[in-house]
Amino acid sequence: SAVISQKPSRDICQRGTSLTIQCQVDSQVTMMFWYRQQPGQSLTLIATANQGSEATYESGFVIDKFPISRPNLTFSTLTVSNMSPEDSSIYLCSVELQGNTGELFFGEGSRLTVL
Amino acid sequence: AQTVTQSQPEMSVQEAETVTLSCTYDTSENNYYLFWYKQPPSRQMILVIRQEAYKQQNATENRFSVNFQKAAKSFSLKISDSQLGDTAMYFCAFMKHFGDDKIIFGKGTRLHILP
């Protein structure tokens, strides 16, 4: 298994500002994923962040809005830029310890509220 | 494109009863994985059970079992002897067997176990 720590756990932000979410894993992993979970909704994949390469973004998500860093095998950040109330959501970091198994381990999420 | 549909937004059952959560999916793939993930009120998502499409035998994990009907593209979760700790959001999910490790989640079923 994996232990994933996310910071901040929650924050209230002003429109137009940016916030960076950190994800720390207790073991080295290749595959890291960032998901968004809007209130009462399912999880939507934002991007896949693999160490040593640029993040791969899903349709509807762009690097300028959600820049991602993956400096090593245990850490990643997701920035939500120029926030609007529509960005209010829970952002989840997840990892897959073994490739092609689908067994994801999740952090507890970062709940952002944009005023 | 793959889709995952959960038709029951919310369910309630008495403790110790058996409950079945429904899931259907659509794909043109022949090899894939199906999952049920649980998200308790604390928000950390965990994997409950996994089914490989090429296996005819239904997966079981203690009180959790699935009814996998490949031809009907149906994948239901049965929880036997339900416990208060089973109260959570349950997400059905899909992943191609050989692909980019992206998991597609359904909209979820909120399950309440009543004392």
PDB file of C-alpha atoms in Angstrom:
ATOM      1  CA  SER A   1       0.000   0.000   0.000  1.00  0.00           C
ATOM      2  CA  ALA A   2       0.961   3.648  -0.074  1.00  0.00           C
ATOM      3  CA  VAL A   3       0.463   6.562   2.275  1.00  0.00           C
ATOM      4  CA  ILE A   4      -0.305   9.798   0.492  1.00  0.00           C
ATOM      5  CA  SER A   5      -0.279  13.179   2.172  1.00  0.00           C
ATOM      6  CA  GLN A   6      -1.874  16.192   0.594  1.00  0.00           C
ATOM      7  CA  LYS A   7      -1.514  19.807   1.622  1.00  0.00           C
ATOM      8  CA  PRO A   8      -3.508  21.886   2.186  1.00  0.00           C
ATOM      9  CA  SER A   9      -6.442  19.759   3.285  1.00  0.00           C
ATOM     10  CA  ARG A  10      -8.734  22.706   2.698  1.00  0.00           C
ATOM     11  CA  ASP A  11      -8.506  26.358   1.801  1.00  0.00           C
ATOM     12  CA  ILE A  12     -10.675  29.318   0.993  1.00  0.00           C
ATOM     13  CA  CYS A  13      -9.341  31.403  -1.851  1.00  0.00           C
ATOM     14  CA  GLN A  14     -10.176  34.649  -3.541  1.00  0.00           C
ATOM     15  CA  ARG A  15     -11.147  34.833  -7.163  1.00  0.00           C
ATOM     16  CA  GLY A  16      -8.178  35.440  -9.441  1.00  0.00           C
ATOM     17  CA  THR A  17      -5.570  33.950  -7.135  1.00  0.00           C
ATOM     18  CA  SER A  18      -3.644  30.718  -7.558  1.00  0.00           C
ATOM     19  CA  LEU A  19      -3.088  27.873  -5.145  1.00  0.00           C
ATOM     20  CA  THR A  20      -0.582  25.043  -5.206  1.00  0.00           C
ATOM     21  CA  ILE A  21      -1.506  21.639  -3.798  1.00  0.00           C
ATOM     22  CA  GLN A  22       1.258  19.324  -2.702  1.00  0.00           C
ATOM     23  CA  CYS A  23       1.199  15.537  -2.817  1.00  0.00           C
ATOM     24  CA  GLN A  24       3.793  13.483  -0.952  1.00  0.00           C
ATOM     25  CA  VAL A  25       3.978   9.691  -1.217  1.00  0.00           C
ATOM     26  CA  ASP A  26       5.806   7.425   1.205  1.00  0.00           C
ATOM     27  CA  SER A  27       7.290   5.305  -1.579  1.00  0.00           C
ATOM     28  CA  GLN A  28       8.638   5.826  -5.066  1.00  0.00           C
ATOM     29  CA  VAL A  29       5.956   5.602  -7.714  1.00  0.00           C
ATOM     30  CA  THR A  30       5.963   6.083 -11.446  1.00  0.00           C
ATOM     31  CA  MET A  31       2.322   6.844 -12.066  1.00  0.00           C
ATOM     32  CA  MET A  32       0.655   9.747 -10.300  1.00  0.00           C
ATOM     33  CA  PHE A  33      -2.749  11.120 -11.158  1.00  0.00           C
ATOM     34  CA  TRP A  34      -4.600  14.286 -10.264  1.00  0.00           C
ATOM     35  CA  TYR A  35      -8.382  14.135 -10.078  1.00  0.00           C
ATOM     36  CA  ARG A  36     -11.062  16.719  -9.470  1.00  0.00           C
ATOM     37  CA  GLN A  37     -14.216  15.852  -7.585  1.00  0.00           C
ATOM     38  CA  GLN A  38     -16.841  18.555  -7.734  1.00  0.00           C
ATOM     39  CA  PRO A  39     -19.468  18.622  -4.975  1.00  0.00           C
ATOM     40  CA  GLY A  40     -21.599  15.499  -5.119  1.00  0.00           C
ATOM     41  CA  GLN A  41     -19.989  14.392  -8.350  1.00  0.00           C
ATOM     42  CA  SER A  42     -17.690  11.692  -9.552  1.00  0.00           C
ATOM     43  CA  LEU A  43     -13.956  11.911 -10.096  1.00  0.00           C
ATOM     44  CA  THR A  44     -12.655  13.497 -13.261  1.00  0.00           C
ATOM     45  CA  LEU A  45      -9.052  12.929 -14.269  1.00  0.00           C
ATOM     46  CA  ILE A  46      -7.184  16.187 -14.757  1.00  0.00           C
ATOM     47  CA  ALA A  47      -3.787  14.841 -15.748  1.00  0.00           C
ATOM     48  CA  THR A  48      -1.272  12.058 -15.416  1.00  0.00           C
ATOM     49  CA  ALA A  49       2.056  13.126 -13.949  1.00  0.00           C
ATOM     50  CA  ASN A  50       4.980  10.828 -14.623  1.00  0.00           C
ATOM     51  CA  GLN A  51       8.429  11.655 -13.381  1.00  0.00           C
ATOM     52  CA  GLY A  52      10.801  12.768 -16.087  1.00  0.00           C
ATOM     53  CA  SER A  53       8.189  13.812 -18.587  1.00  0.00           C
ATOM     54  CA  GLU A  54       5.591  16.484 -19.090  1.00  0.00           C
ATOM     55  CA  ALA A  55       2.206  15.863 -17.556  1.00  0.00           C
ATOM     56  CA  THR A  56      -0.461  14.522 -19.873  1.00  0.00           C
ATOM     57  CA  TYR A  57      -3.704  16.485 -19.638  1.00  0.00           C
ATOM     58  CA  GLU A  58      -7.199  15.219 -20.285  1.00  0.00           C
ATOM     59  CA  SER A  59      -9.643  16.912 -22.562  1.00  0.00           C
ATOM     60  CA  GLY A  60     -10.913  20.099 -21.006  1.00  0.00           C
ATOM     61  CA  PHE A  61      -7.848  20.676 -18.844  1.00  0.00           C
ATOM     62  CA  VAL A  62      -4.860  22.765 -19.919  1.00  0.00           C
ATOM     63  CA  ILE A  63      -1.414  23.320 -18.560  1.00  0.00           C
ATOM     64  CA  ASP A  64      -1.855  27.070 -18.187  1.00  0.00           C
ATOM     65  CA  LYS A  65      -4.765  26.545 -15.827  1.00  0.00           C
ATOM     66  CA  PHE A  66      -3.446  23.470 -14.009  1.00  0.00           C
ATOM     67  CA  PRO A  67       0.342  23.419 -14.137  1.00  0.00           C
ATOM     68  CA  ILE A  68       1.830  20.283 -12.612  1.00  0.00           C
ATOM     69  CA  SER A  69       5.309  19.549 -11.372  1.00  0.00           C
ATOM     70  CA  ARG A  70       6.805  16.114 -10.758  1.00  0.00           C
ATOM     71  CA  PRO A  71      10.360  16.676  -9.600  1.00  0.00           C
ATOM     72  CA  ASN A  72      10.920  13.162  -8.255  1.00  0.00           C
ATOM     73  CA  LEU A  73       9.257   9.806  -7.693  1.00  0.00           C
ATOM     74  CA  THR A  74       7.651  10.723  -4.364  1.00  0.00           C
ATOM     75  CA  PHE A  75       6.312  14.238  -4.873  1.00  0.00           C
ATOM     76  CA  SER A  76       4.063  16.259  -7.147  1.00  0.00           C
ATOM     77  CA  THR A  77       2.270  19.573  -7.116  1.00  0.00           C
ATOM     78  CA  LEU A  78      -0.854  20.789  -8.847  1.00  0.00           C
ATOM     79  CA  THR A  79      -1.494  24.509  -9.165  1.00  0.00           C
ATOM     80  CA  VAL A  80      -4.959  25.851  -9.779  1.00  0.00           C
ATOM     81  CA  SER A  81      -4.364  29.183 -11.510  1.00  0.00           C
ATOM     82  CA  ASN A  82      -6.486  32.289 -11.741  1.00  0.00           C
ATOM     83  CA  MET A  83      -9.242  30.655  -9.751  1.00  0.00           C
ATOM     84  CA  SER A  84     -12.934  31.255 -10.203  1.00  0.00           C
ATOM     85  CA  PRO A  85     -15.865  29.922  -8.145  1.00  0.00           C
ATOM     86  CA  GLU A  86     -16.236  27.126 -10.722  1.00  0.00           C
ATOM     87  CA  ASP A  87     -12.895  25.753  -9.505  1.00  0.00           C
ATOM     88  CA  SER A  88     -14.373  25.065  -6.068  1.00  0.00           C
ATOM     89  CA  SER A  89     -13.849  21.363  -5.731  1.00  0.00           C
ATOM     90  CA  ILE A  90     -11.933  18.594  -4.038  1.00  0.00           C
ATOM     91  CA  TYR A  91      -8.623  17.864  -5.724  1.00  0.00           C
ATOM     92  CA  LEU A  92      -7.277  14.370  -5.235  1.00  0.00           C
ATOM     93  CA  CYS A  93      -3.823  12.993  -5.778  1.00  0.00           C
ATOM     94  CA  SER A  94      -3.548   9.280  -6.462  1.00  0.00           C
ATOM     95  CA  VAL A  95      -0.818   6.796  -7.306  1.00  0.00           C
ATOM     96  CA  GLU A  96      -0.609   3.376  -8.860  1.00  0.00           C
ATOM     97  CA  LEU A  97       2.078   1.250  -7.266  1.00  0.00           C
ATOM     98  CA  GLN A  98       2.087  -1.410  -9.928  1.00  0.00           C
ATOM     99  CA  GLY A  99       1.440  -0.497 -13.516  1.00  0.00           C
ATOM    100  CA  ASN A 100      -1.650  -1.674 -15.332  1.00  0.00           C
ATOM    101  CA  THR A 101      -3.445  -2.939 -12.241  1.00  0.00           C
ATOM    102  CA  GLY A 102      -5.878  -0.093 -11.701  1.00  0.00           C
ATOM    103  CA  GLU A 103      -5.331  -0.237  -7.983  1.00  0.00           C
ATOM    104  CA  LEU A 104      -5.076   3.392  -7.041  1.00  0.00           C
ATOM    105  CA  PHE A 105      -4.173   4.793  -3.664  1.00  0.00           C
ATOM    106  CA  PHE A 106      -5.604   8.184  -2.884  1.00  0.00           C
ATOM    107  CA  GLY A 107      -4.766  11.090  -0.686  1.00  0.00           C
ATOM    108  CA  GLU A 108      -7.484  12.559   1.488  1.00  0.00           C
ATOM    109  CA  GLY A 109      -7.947  15.400  -0.943  1.00  0.00           C
ATOM    110  CA  SER A 110      -7.717  19.162  -0.873  1.00  0.00           C
ATOM    111  CA  ARG A 111     -11.039  20.951  -0.610  1.00  0.00           C
ATOM    112  CA  LEU A 112     -10.855  24.353  -2.279  1.00  0.00           C
ATOM    113  CA  THR A 113     -13.541  26.992  -1.988  1.00  0.00           C
ATOM    114  CA  VAL A 114     -13.212  29.997  -4.254  1.00  0.00           C
ATOM    115  CA  LEU A 115     -15.137  33.103  -3.285  1.00  0.00           C
TER     116      LEU A 115
ATOM    117  CA  ALA B   1     -15.032   5.943 -25.552  1.00  0.00           C
ATOM    118  CA  GLN B   2     -15.833   4.083 -22.387  1.00  0.00           C
ATOM    119  CA  THR B   3     -18.650   5.069 -20.069  1.00  0.00           C
ATOM    120  CA  VAL B   4     -19.670   3.865 -16.627  1.00  0.00           C
ATOM    121  CA  THR B   5     -23.220   4.287 -15.388  1.00  0.00           C
ATOM    122  CA  GLN B   6     -24.514   3.933 -11.856  1.00  0.00           C
ATOM    123  CA  SER B   7     -28.268   4.323 -11.828  1.00  0.00           C
ATOM    124  CA  GLN B   8     -28.767   4.468  -8.062  1.00  0.00           C
ATOM    125  CA  PRO B   9     -27.700   7.847  -6.677  1.00  0.00           C
ATOM    126  CA  GLU B  10     -28.533   6.891  -3.105  1.00  0.00           C
ATOM    127  CA  MET B  11     -29.566   3.820  -1.119  1.00  0.00           C
ATOM    128  CA  SER B  12     -30.307   2.987   2.494  1.00  0.00           C
ATOM    129  CA  VAL B  13     -30.403  -0.404   4.160  1.00  0.00           C
ATOM    130  CA  GLN B  14     -30.582  -1.687   7.690  1.00  0.00           C
ATOM    131  CA  GLU B  15     -27.490  -3.001   9.357  1.00  0.00           C
ATOM    132  CA  ALA B  16     -26.902  -6.732   8.737  1.00  0.00           C
ATOM    133  CA  GLU B  17     -28.946  -6.713   5.551  1.00  0.00           C
ATOM    134  CA  THR B  18     -27.589  -7.492   2.106  1.00  0.00           C
ATOM    135  CA  VAL B  19     -27.472  -4.733  -0.481  1.00  0.00           C
ATOM    136  CA  THR B  20     -26.660  -4.733  -4.178  1.00  0.00           C
ATOM    137  CA  LEU B  21     -25.296  -1.723  -6.027  1.00  0.00           C
ATOM    138  CA  SER B  22     -25.737  -1.628  -9.792  1.00  0.00           C
ATOM    139  CA  CYS B  23     -23.276  -0.626 -12.482  1.00  0.00           C
ATOM    140  CA  THR B  24     -23.323  -0.871 -16.237  1.00  0.00           C
ATOM    141  CA  TYR B  25     -20.593   0.137 -18.618  1.00  0.00           C
ATOM    142  CA  ASP B  26     -19.993   0.526 -22.292  1.00  0.00           C
ATOM    143  CA  THR B  27     -16.818  -0.365 -24.124  1.00  0.00           C
ATOM    144  CA  SER B  28     -15.596  -1.904 -27.329  1.00  0.00           C
ATOM    145  CA  GLU B  29     -12.589  -3.371 -25.549  1.00  0.00           C
ATOM    146  CA  ASN B  30     -12.377  -7.087 -24.861  1.00  0.00           C
ATOM    147  CA  ASN B  31      -9.764  -6.965 -22.126  1.00  0.00           C
ATOM    148  CA  TYR B  32     -10.279  -4.628 -19.219  1.00  0.00           C
ATOM    149  CA  TYR B  33     -10.593  -4.276 -15.479  1.00  0.00           C
ATOM    150  CA  LEU B  34     -13.611  -3.282 -13.446  1.00  0.00           C
ATOM    151  CA  PHE B  35     -13.468  -1.931  -9.933  1.00  0.00           C
ATOM    152  CA  TRP B  36     -15.548  -0.836  -7.014  1.00  0.00           C
ATOM    153  CA  TYR B  37     -14.036   1.951  -4.972  1.00  0.00           C
ATOM    154  CA  LYS B  38     -15.353   3.129  -1.617  1.00  0.00           C
ATOM    155  CA  GLN B  39     -15.147   6.700  -0.372  1.00  0.00           C
ATOM    156  CA  PRO B  40     -16.138   6.973   3.305  1.00  0.00           C
ATOM    157  CA  PRO B  41     -17.183  10.325   4.738  1.00  0.00           C
ATOM    158  CA  SER B  42     -13.530  11.065   5.585  1.00  0.00           C
ATOM    159  CA  ARG B  43     -12.996  11.186   1.786  1.00  0.00           C
ATOM    160  CA  GLN B  44     -10.038   8.869   1.341  1.00  0.00           C
ATOM    161  CA  MET B  45     -10.925   6.525  -1.473  1.00  0.00           C
ATOM    162  CA  ILE B  46     -10.021   2.858  -1.199  1.00  0.00           C
ATOM    163  CA  LEU B  47     -10.298  -0.070  -3.561  1.00  0.00           C
ATOM    164  CA  VAL B  48     -12.947  -2.591  -2.522  1.00  0.00           C
ATOM    165  CA  ILE B  49     -12.758  -5.184  -5.244  1.00  0.00           C
ATOM    166  CA  ARG B  50     -11.376  -5.738  -8.725  1.00  0.00           C
ATOM    167  CA  GLN B  51     -12.520  -7.950 -11.585  1.00  0.00           C
ATOM    168  CA  GLU B  52     -10.524  -8.872 -14.659  1.00  0.00           C
ATOM    169  CA  ALA B  53     -12.760  -9.178 -17.689  1.00  0.00           C
ATOM    170  CA  TYR B  54     -11.132 -12.350 -18.971  1.00  0.00           C
ATOM    171  CA  LYS B  55     -11.940 -14.171 -15.750  1.00  0.00           C
ATOM    172  CA  GLN B  56     -15.370 -15.757 -15.647  1.00  0.00           C
ATOM    173  CA  GLN B  57     -15.308 -16.286 -11.918  1.00  0.00           C
ATOM    174  CA  ASN B  58     -16.790 -13.442  -9.933  1.00  0.00           C
ATOM    175  CA  ALA B  59     -14.393 -11.722  -7.557  1.00  0.00           C
ATOM    176  CA  THR B  60     -15.029 -11.846  -3.830  1.00  0.00           C
ATOM    177  CA  GLU B  61     -13.439 -10.075  -0.880  1.00  0.00           C
ATOM    178  CA  ASN B  62     -14.896 -11.191   2.414  1.00  0.00           C
ATOM    179  CA  ARG B  63     -18.399  -9.661   2.596  1.00  0.00           C
ATOM    180  CA  PHE B  64     -18.051  -8.033  -0.816  1.00  0.00           C
ATOM    181  CA  SER B  65     -18.737  -9.861  -4.050  1.00  0.00           C
ATOM    182  CA  VAL B  66     -19.528  -8.915  -7.598  1.00  0.00           C
ATOM    183  CA  ASN B  67     -21.857 -10.216 -10.259  1.00  0.00           C
ATOM    184  CA  PHE B  68     -19.989  -9.713 -13.504  1.00  0.00           C
ATOM    185  CA  GLN B  69     -22.038 -10.210 -16.646  1.00  0.00           C
ATOM    186  CA  LYS B  70     -19.702  -9.470 -19.542  1.00  0.00           C
ATOM    187  CA  ALA B  71     -22.217  -9.873 -22.330  1.00  0.00           C
ATOM    188  CA  ALA B  72     -24.652  -7.571 -20.600  1.00  0.00           C
ATOM    189  CA  LYS B  73     -21.838  -5.204 -19.570  1.00  0.00           C
ATOM    190  CA  SER B  74     -23.063  -5.295 -16.025  1.00  0.00           C
ATOM    191  CA  PHE B  75     -20.990  -5.252 -12.856  1.00  0.00           C
ATOM    192  CA  SER B  76     -22.939  -5.145  -9.603  1.00  0.00           C
ATOM    193  CA  LEU B  77     -21.545  -5.135  -6.073  1.00  0.00           C
ATOM    194  CA  LYS B  78     -23.144  -7.144  -3.309  1.00  0.00           C
ATOM    195  CA  ILE B  79     -22.433  -6.315   0.305  1.00  0.00           C
ATOM    196  CA  SER B  80     -23.485  -9.044   2.697  1.00  0.00           C
ATOM    197  CA  ASP B  81     -24.133  -8.568   6.409  1.00  0.00           C
ATOM    198  CA  SER B  82     -23.779  -4.824   5.985  1.00  0.00           C
ATOM    199  CA  GLN B  83     -22.094  -2.868   8.740  1.00  0.00           C
ATOM    200  CA  LEU B  84     -22.255   0.758   9.820  1.00  0.00           C
ATOM    201  CA  GLY B  85     -18.717   1.219   8.518  1.00  0.00           C
ATOM    202  CA  ASP B  86     -19.931   0.388   5.034  1.00  0.00           C
ATOM    203  CA  THR B  87     -21.623   3.789   4.886  1.00  0.00           C
ATOM    204  CA  ALA B  88     -19.855   5.555   2.019  1.00  0.00           C
ATOM    205  CA  MET B  89     -19.968   6.613  -1.600  1.00  0.00           C
ATOM    206  CA  TYR B  90     -19.306   3.685  -3.879  1.00  0.00           C
ATOM    207  CA  PHE B  91     -17.858   4.241  -7.311  1.00  0.00           C
ATOM    208  CA  CYS B  92     -17.836   1.735 -10.107  1.00  0.00           C
ATOM    209  CA  ALA B  93     -14.830   2.158 -12.390  1.00  0.00           C
ATOM    210  CA  PHE B  94     -13.309   0.872 -15.623  1.00  0.00           C
ATOM    211  CA  MET B  95      -9.812   0.594 -17.012  1.00  0.00           C
ATOM    212  CA  LYS B  96      -8.507  -0.849 -20.256  1.00  0.00           C
ATOM    213  CA  HIS B  97      -6.206  -3.802 -19.721  1.00  0.00           C
ATOM    214  CA  PHE B  98      -3.493  -2.532 -21.994  1.00  0.00           C
ATOM    215  CA  GLY B  99      -3.520   1.183 -22.185  1.00  0.00           C
ATOM    216  CA  ASP B 100      -2.648   4.327 -20.371  1.00  0.00           C
ATOM    217  CA  ASP B 101      -3.803   3.246 -16.919  1.00  0.00           C
ATOM    218  CA  LYS B 102      -6.598   5.810 -16.942  1.00  0.00           C
ATOM    219  CA  ILE B 103      -9.545   4.882 -14.789  1.00  0.00           C
ATOM    220  CA  ILE B 104     -13.030   6.069 -15.638  1.00  0.00           C
ATOM    221  CA  PHE B 105     -15.381   6.433 -12.698  1.00  0.00           C
ATOM    222  CA  GLY B 106     -19.150   6.311 -12.535  1.00  0.00           C
ATOM    223  CA  LYS B 107     -21.104   9.010 -10.723  1.00  0.00           C
ATOM    224  CA  GLY B 108     -21.302   6.993  -7.541  1.00  0.00           C
ATOM    225  CA  THR B 109     -23.950   5.575  -5.227  1.00  0.00           C
ATOM    226  CA  ARG B 110     -24.268   6.981  -1.745  1.00  0.00           C
ATOM    227  CA  LEU B 111     -24.968   4.094   0.598  1.00  0.00           C
ATOM    228  CA  HIS B 112     -26.346   4.602   4.099  1.00  0.00           C
ATOM    229  CA  ILE B 113     -26.278   1.722   6.548  1.00  0.00           C
ATOM    230  CA  LEU B 114     -28.889   2.361   9.210  1.00  0.00           C
ATOM    231  CA  PRO B 115     -28.546   1.120  12.797  1.00  0.00           C
TER     232      PRO B 115
END
